[in-house]
Coordinates of C-alpha atoms in Angstrom, one line a residue:
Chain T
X1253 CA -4.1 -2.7 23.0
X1254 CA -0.3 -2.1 23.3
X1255 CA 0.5 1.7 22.6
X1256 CA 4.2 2.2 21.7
X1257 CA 4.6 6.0 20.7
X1258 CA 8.0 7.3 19.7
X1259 CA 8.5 11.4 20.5
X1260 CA 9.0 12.1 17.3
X1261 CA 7.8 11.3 13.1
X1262 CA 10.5 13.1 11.4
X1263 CA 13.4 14.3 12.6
X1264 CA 16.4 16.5 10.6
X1265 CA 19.8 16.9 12.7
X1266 CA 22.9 18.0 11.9
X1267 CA 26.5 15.8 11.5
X1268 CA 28.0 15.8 14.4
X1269 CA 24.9 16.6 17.1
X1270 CA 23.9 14.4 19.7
X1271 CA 20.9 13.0 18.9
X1272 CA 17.9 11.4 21.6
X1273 CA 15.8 9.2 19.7
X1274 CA 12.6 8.4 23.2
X1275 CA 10.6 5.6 23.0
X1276 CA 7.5 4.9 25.5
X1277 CA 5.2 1.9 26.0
X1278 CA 2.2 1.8 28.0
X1279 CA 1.8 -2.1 28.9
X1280 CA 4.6 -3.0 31.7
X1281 CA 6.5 -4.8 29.1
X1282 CA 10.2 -6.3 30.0
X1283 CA 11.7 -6.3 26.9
X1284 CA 12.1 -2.8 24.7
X1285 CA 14.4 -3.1 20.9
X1286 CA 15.5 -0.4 18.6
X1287 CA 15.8 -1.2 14.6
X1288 CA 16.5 0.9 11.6
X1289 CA 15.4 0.1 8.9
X1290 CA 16.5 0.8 5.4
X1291 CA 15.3 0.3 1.7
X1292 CA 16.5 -3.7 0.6
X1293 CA 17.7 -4.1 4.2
X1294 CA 14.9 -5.0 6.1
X1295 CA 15.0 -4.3 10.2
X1296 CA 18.3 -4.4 12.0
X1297 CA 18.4 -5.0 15.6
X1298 CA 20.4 -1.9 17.2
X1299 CA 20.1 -2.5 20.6
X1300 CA 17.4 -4.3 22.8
X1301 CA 16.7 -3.8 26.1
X1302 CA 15.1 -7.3 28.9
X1303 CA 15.2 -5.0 32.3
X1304 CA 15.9 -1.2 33.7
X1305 CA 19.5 -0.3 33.0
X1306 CA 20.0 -3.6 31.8
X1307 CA 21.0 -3.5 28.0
X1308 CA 22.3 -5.9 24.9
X1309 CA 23.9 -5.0 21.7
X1310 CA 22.1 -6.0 18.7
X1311 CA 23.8 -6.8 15.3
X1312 CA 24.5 -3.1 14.5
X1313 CA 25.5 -1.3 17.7
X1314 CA 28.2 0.7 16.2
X1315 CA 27.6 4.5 16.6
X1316 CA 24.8 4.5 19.0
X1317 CA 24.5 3.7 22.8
X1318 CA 20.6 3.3 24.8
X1319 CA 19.4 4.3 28.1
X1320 CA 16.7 2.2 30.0
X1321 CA 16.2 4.4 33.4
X1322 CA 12.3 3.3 33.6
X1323 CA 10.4 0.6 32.6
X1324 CA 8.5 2.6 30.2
X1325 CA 11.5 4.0 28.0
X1326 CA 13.9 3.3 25.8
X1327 CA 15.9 5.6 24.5
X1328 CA 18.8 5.5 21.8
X1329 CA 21.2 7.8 21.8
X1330 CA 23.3 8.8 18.6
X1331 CA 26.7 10.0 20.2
X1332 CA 27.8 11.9 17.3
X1333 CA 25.3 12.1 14.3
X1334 CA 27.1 11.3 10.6
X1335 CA 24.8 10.7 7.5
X1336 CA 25.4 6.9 7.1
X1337 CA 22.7 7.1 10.4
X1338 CA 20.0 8.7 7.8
X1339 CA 17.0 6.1 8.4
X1340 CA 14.2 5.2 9.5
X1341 CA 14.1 4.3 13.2
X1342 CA 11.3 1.6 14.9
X1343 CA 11.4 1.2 18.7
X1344 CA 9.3 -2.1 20.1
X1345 CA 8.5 -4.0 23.3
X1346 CA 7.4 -7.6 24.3
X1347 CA 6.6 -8.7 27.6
X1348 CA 8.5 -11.9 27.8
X1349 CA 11.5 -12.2 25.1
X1350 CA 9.9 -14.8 23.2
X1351 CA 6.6 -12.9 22.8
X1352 CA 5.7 -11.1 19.4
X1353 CA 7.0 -7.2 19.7
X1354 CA 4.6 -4.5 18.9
X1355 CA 6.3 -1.4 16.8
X1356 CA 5.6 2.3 17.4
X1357 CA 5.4 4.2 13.7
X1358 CA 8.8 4.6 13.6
X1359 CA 10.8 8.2 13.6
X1360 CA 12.2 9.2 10.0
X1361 CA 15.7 11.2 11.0
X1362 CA 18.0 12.7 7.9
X1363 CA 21.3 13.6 8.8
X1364 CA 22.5 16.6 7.3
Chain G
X932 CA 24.4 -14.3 12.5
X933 CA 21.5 -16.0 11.8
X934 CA 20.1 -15.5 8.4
X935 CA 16.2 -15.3 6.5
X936 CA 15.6 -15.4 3.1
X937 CA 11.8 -14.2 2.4
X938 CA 10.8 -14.2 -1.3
X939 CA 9.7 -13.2 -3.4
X940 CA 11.0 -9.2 -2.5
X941 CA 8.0 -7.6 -4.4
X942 CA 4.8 -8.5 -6.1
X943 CA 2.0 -6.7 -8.4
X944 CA -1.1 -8.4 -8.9
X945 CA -4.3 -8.2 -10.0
X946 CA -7.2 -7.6 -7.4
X947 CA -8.8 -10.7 -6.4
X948 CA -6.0 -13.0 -6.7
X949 CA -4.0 -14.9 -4.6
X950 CA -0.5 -14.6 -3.0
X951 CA 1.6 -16.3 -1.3
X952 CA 5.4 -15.7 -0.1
X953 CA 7.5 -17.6 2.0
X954 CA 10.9 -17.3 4.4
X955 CA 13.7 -19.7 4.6
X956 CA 16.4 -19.6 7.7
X957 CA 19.7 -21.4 7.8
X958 CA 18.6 -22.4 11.3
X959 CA 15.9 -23.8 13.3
X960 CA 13.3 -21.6 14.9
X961 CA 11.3 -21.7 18.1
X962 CA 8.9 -19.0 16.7
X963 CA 7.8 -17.6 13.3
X964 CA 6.0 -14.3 13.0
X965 CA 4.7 -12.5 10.0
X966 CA 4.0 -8.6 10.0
X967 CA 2.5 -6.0 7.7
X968 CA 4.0 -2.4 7.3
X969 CA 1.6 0.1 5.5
X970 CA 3.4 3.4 4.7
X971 CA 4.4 5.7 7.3
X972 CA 3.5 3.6 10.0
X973 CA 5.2 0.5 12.3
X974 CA 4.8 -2.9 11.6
X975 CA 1.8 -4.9 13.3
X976 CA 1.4 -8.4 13.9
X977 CA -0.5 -10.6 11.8
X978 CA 0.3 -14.1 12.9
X979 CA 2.0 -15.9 15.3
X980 CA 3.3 -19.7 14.9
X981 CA 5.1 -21.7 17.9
X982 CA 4.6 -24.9 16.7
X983 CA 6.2 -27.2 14.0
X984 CA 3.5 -27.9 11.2
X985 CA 1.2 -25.4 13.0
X986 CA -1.5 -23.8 10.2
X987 CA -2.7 -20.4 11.5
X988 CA -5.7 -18.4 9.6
X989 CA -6.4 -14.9 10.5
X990 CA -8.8 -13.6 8.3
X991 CA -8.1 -14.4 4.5
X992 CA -4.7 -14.7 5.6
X993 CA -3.0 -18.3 6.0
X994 CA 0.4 -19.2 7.6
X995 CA 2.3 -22.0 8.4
X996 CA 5.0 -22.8 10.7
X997 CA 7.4 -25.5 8.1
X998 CA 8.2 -29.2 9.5
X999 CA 11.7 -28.7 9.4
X1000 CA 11.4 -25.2 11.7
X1001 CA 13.8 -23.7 9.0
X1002 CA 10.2 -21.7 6.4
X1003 CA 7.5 -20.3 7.0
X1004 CA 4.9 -18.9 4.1
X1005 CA 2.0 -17.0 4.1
X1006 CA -0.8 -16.9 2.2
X1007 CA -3.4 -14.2 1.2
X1008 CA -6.8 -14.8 -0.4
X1009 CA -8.6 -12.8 -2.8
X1010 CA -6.9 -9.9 -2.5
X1011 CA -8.0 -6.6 -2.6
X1012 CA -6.6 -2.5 -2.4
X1013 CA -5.9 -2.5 1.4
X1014 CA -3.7 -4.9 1.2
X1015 CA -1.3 -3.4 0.3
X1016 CA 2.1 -2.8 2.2
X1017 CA 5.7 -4.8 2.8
X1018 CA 4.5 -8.1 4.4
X1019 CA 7.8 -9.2 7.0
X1020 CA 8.2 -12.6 8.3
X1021 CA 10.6 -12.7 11.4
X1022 CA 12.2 -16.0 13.2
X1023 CA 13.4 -16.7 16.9
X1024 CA 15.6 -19.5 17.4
X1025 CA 17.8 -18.9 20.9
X1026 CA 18.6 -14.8 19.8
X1027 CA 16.2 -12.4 19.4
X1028 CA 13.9 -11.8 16.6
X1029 CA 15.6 -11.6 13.3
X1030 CA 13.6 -10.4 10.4
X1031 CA 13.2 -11.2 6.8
X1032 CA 13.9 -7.8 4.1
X1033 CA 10.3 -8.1 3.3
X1034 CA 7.7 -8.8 0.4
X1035 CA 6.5 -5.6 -1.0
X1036 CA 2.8 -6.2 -2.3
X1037 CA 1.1 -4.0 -4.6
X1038 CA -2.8 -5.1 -5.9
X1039 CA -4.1 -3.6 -9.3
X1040 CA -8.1 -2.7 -9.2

């Protein structure tokens, strides 16, 4: 089975910190994607991810910036934290783009 | 952007009983997938359609891929507690996935 962990469940930060969210897959997929997801909004593509240090925006880049040094990780990067960035975060991977993507449980940060 | 419509955005019903909800896209898509979010955790994959008119059964759950590559529904059988969750259909056309807001289901005893 695909494992997709995420470093953290919950997370509380402060307006204005720098904020790592890490994401790690153990199945040598490609392709790694951040969402956030929000009540009546469904999941919004952040920023995905088809090769190391190879990166695309998604629909709602604005705010945040990804690394992709290894295969393995994604990480997303919240430059400087406000509230409106009070969500719930999902990180996934596929192993060809067109494949279905398998979630981690998601990392619930509130920005105070 | 592309867009999906999934309806109907919550449900109560009685255990037992059948459900069904389906996604509409103002595009064509290569791929429909529908996904199942149980509280505090990710979504996970239920079914996977590629093909137009494909009918997929996985478990006492049903799904079709529409004719016109623009819906998608998805059907539960007797239903019972466990089922409960927000059910997500998502779409792939030449973009990555794009996802439905979701069908929250809750099932009475």
């Amino acid at each position: 089975d695909v494992k997709v962990t995420q470093s953290s469940r919950y997370l509380v930060k402060r307006t204005g910190e720098k904020v790592f969210l890490e994401c790690v897959q153990d199945m040598d997929h490609e392709n790694m994607f951040w969402y956030r997801q929000d009540p009546g909004l469904g999941l919004r593509l952040i920023y995905f991810s088809y090769d190391v240090k190879m990166k695309e925006k998604g629909d709602i880049p604005e705010g945040y910036s990804v690394s992709r040094e290894k295969k393995e990780r994604f990480s997303l990067i919240l430059e400087s934290a406000s509230t409106n960035q009070t969500s719930m975060y999902l990180c996934a991977s596929s192993l060809y783009i067109n494949q279905p993507q398998h979630f981690g449980d998601g990392t619930r940060l509130s920005i105070l | 952007g592309q867009q999906l419509n999934q309806s109907p955005q919550s449900m109560f019903i009685q255990e037992g009983e059948d459900v069904s909800m389906n996604c509409t896209s103002s595009s064509i898509f290569n791929t429909w997938l529908w996904y199942k979010q149980e509280p505090g955790e990710g979504p996970v994959l239920l079914i996977a359609l590629y093909k137009a008119g494909e009918l997929t059964s996985n478990g006492r759950l049903t799904a079709q891929f529409g004719i016109t590559r623009k819906d998608s529904f998805l059907n539960i059988s007797a239903s019972i507690p466990s089922d409960v969750g927000i059910y997500f259909c998502a779409g792939r056309g030449n973009t990555p996935l794009v996802f439905g807001k979701g069908t929250r289901l809750s099932v009475i005893a």
